[in-house]
mmCIF file of C-alpha atoms in Angstrom:
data_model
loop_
_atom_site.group_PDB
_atom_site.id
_atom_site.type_symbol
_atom_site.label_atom_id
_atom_site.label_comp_id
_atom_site.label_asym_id
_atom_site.label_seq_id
_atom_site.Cartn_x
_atom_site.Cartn_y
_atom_site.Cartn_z
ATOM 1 C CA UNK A 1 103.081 178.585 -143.113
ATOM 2 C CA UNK A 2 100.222 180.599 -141.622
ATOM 3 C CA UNK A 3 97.063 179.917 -139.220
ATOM 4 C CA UNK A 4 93.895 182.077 -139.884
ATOM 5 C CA UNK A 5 91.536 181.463 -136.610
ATOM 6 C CA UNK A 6 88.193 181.910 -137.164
ATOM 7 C CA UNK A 7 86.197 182.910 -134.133
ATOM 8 C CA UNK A 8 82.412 183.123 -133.464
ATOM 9 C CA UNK A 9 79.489 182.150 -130.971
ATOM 10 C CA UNK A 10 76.642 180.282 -131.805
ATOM 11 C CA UNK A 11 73.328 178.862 -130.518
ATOM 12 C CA UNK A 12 74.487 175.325 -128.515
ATOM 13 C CA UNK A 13 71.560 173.653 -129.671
ATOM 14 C CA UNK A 14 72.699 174.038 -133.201
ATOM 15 C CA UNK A 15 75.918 171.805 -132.641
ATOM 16 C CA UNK A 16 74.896 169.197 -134.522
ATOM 17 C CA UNK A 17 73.797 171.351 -137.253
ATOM 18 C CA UNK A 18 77.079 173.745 -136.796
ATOM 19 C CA UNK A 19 79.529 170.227 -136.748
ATOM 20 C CA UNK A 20 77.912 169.252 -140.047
ATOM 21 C CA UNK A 21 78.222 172.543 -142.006
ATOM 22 C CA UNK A 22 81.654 173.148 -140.727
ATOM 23 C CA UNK A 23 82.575 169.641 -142.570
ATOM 24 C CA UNK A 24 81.069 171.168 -145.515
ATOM 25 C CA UNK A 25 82.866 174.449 -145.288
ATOM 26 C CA UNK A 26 86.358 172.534 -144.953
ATOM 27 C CA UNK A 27 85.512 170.967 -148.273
ATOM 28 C CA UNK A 28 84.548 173.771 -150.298
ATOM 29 C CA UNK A 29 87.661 175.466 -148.855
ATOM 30 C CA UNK A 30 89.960 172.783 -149.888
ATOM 31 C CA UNK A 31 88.322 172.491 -153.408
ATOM 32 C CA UNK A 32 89.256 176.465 -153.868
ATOM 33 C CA UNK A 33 92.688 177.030 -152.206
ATOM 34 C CA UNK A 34 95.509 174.180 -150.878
ATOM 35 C CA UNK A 35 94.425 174.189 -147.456
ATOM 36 C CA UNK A 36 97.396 172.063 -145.634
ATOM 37 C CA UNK A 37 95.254 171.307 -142.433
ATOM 38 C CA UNK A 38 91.940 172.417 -141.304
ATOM 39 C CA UNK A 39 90.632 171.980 -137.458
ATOM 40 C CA UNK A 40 87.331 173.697 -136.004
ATOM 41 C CA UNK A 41 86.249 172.804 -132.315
ATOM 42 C CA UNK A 42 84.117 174.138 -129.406
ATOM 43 C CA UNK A 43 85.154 175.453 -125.972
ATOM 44 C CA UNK A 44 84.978 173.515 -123.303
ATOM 45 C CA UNK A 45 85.345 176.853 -121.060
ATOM 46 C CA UNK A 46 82.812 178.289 -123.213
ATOM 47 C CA UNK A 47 80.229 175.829 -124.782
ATOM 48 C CA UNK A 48 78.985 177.497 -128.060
ATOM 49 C CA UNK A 49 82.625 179.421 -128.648
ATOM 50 C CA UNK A 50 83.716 177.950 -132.194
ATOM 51 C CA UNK A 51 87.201 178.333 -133.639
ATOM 52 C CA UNK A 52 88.347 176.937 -136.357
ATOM 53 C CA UNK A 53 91.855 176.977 -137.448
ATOM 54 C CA UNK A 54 92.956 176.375 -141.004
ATOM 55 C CA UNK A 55 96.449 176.070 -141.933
ATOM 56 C CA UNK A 56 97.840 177.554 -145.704
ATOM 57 C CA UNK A 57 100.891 177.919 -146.913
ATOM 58 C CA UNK A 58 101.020 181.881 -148.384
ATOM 59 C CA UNK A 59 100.167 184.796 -146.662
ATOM 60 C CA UNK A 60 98.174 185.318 -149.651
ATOM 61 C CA UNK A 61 96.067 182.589 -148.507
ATOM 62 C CA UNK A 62 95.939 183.251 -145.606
ATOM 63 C CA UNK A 63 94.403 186.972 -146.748
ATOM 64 C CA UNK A 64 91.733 185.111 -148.843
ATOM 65 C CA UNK A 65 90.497 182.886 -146.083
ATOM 66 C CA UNK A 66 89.765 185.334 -143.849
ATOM 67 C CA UNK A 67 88.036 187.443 -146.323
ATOM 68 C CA UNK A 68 86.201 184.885 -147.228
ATOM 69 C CA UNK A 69 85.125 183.986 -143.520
ATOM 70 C CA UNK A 70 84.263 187.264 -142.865
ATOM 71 C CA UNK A 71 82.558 188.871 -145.973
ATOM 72 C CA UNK A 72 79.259 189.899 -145.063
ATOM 73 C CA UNK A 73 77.901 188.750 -148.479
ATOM 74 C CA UNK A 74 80.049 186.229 -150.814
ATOM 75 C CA UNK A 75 81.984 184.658 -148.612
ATOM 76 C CA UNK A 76 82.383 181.110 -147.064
ATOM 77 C CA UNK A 77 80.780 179.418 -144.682
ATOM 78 C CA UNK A 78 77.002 181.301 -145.038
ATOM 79 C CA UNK A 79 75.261 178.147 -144.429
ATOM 80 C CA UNK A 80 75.931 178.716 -140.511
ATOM 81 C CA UNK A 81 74.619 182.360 -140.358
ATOM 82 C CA UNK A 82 71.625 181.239 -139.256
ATOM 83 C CA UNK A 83 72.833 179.886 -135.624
ATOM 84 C CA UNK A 84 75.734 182.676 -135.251
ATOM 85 C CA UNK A 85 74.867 185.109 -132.056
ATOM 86 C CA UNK A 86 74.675 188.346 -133.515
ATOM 87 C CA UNK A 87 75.002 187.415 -137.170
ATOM 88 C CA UNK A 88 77.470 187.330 -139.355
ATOM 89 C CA UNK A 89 79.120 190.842 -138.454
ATOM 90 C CA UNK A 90 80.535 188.486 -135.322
ATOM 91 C CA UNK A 91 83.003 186.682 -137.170
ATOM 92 C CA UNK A 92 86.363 187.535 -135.809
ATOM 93 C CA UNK A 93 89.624 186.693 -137.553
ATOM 94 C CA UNK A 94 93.124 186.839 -137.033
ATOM 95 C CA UNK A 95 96.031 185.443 -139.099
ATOM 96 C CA UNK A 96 99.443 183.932 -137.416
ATOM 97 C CA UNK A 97 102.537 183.222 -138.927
ATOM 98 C CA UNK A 98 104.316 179.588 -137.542
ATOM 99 C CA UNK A 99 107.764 179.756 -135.909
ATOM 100 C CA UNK A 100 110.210 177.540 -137.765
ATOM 101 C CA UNK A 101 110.720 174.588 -135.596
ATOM 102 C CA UNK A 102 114.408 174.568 -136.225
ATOM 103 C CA UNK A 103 115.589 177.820 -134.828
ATOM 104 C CA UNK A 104 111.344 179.047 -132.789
ATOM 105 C CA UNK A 105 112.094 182.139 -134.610
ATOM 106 C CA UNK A 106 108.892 183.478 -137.299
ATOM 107 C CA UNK A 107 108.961 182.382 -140.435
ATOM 108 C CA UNK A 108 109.715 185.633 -143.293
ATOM 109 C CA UNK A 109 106.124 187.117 -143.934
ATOM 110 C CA UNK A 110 105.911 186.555 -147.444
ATOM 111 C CA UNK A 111 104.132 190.177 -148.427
ATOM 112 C CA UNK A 112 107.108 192.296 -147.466
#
């Protein structure tokens, strides 16, 4: 299993707006790739700081979701550019692989 985190700032008077296009995003996500958990949340050391963490099974995936969060045109999630400091070009990404709970050592990478 792998976590792509999805970080960016946006404007905090956009919350509500943010919130409600995030729940959106997750279900255009799920309707395009088997998305086994999706989370997104706001600091609370740094109100405005959004991360969202989605959860996929293949490093494959995991590849196509953050593409896909972070393509400048054709990508997911465009509905938000608007409140995004800085634009879209802000969007960091990075992808983690789970340890396996039985033995806290990392899961095989599956593109080697």
């Amino acid at each position: 299993m792998y976590i792509v985190f999805v970080e960016y700032a946006v404007d905090k008077q956009a919350m509500d707006e943010v919130a409600q296009a995030l729940c959106i995003l997750r279900e255009e996500m799920k309707d395009q790739i088997p998305i086994a958990s999706y989370h997104g949340g706001e600091s609370c050391d740094q109100p405005g700081l959004i991360v969202e963490m989605i959860q996929v099974p293949s490093w494959e995936q995991a590849n196509l979701v953050k593409r896909m969060r972070t393509a400048l045109e054709h990508g997911w999630g465009h509905a938000m550019d608007p409140w995004i400091k800085g634009g879209r070009g802000k969007v960091r990404s990075w992808i983690f692989r789970l340890f396996d709970d039985r033995s806290l050592s990392a899961s095989p990478r599956q593109d080697v």
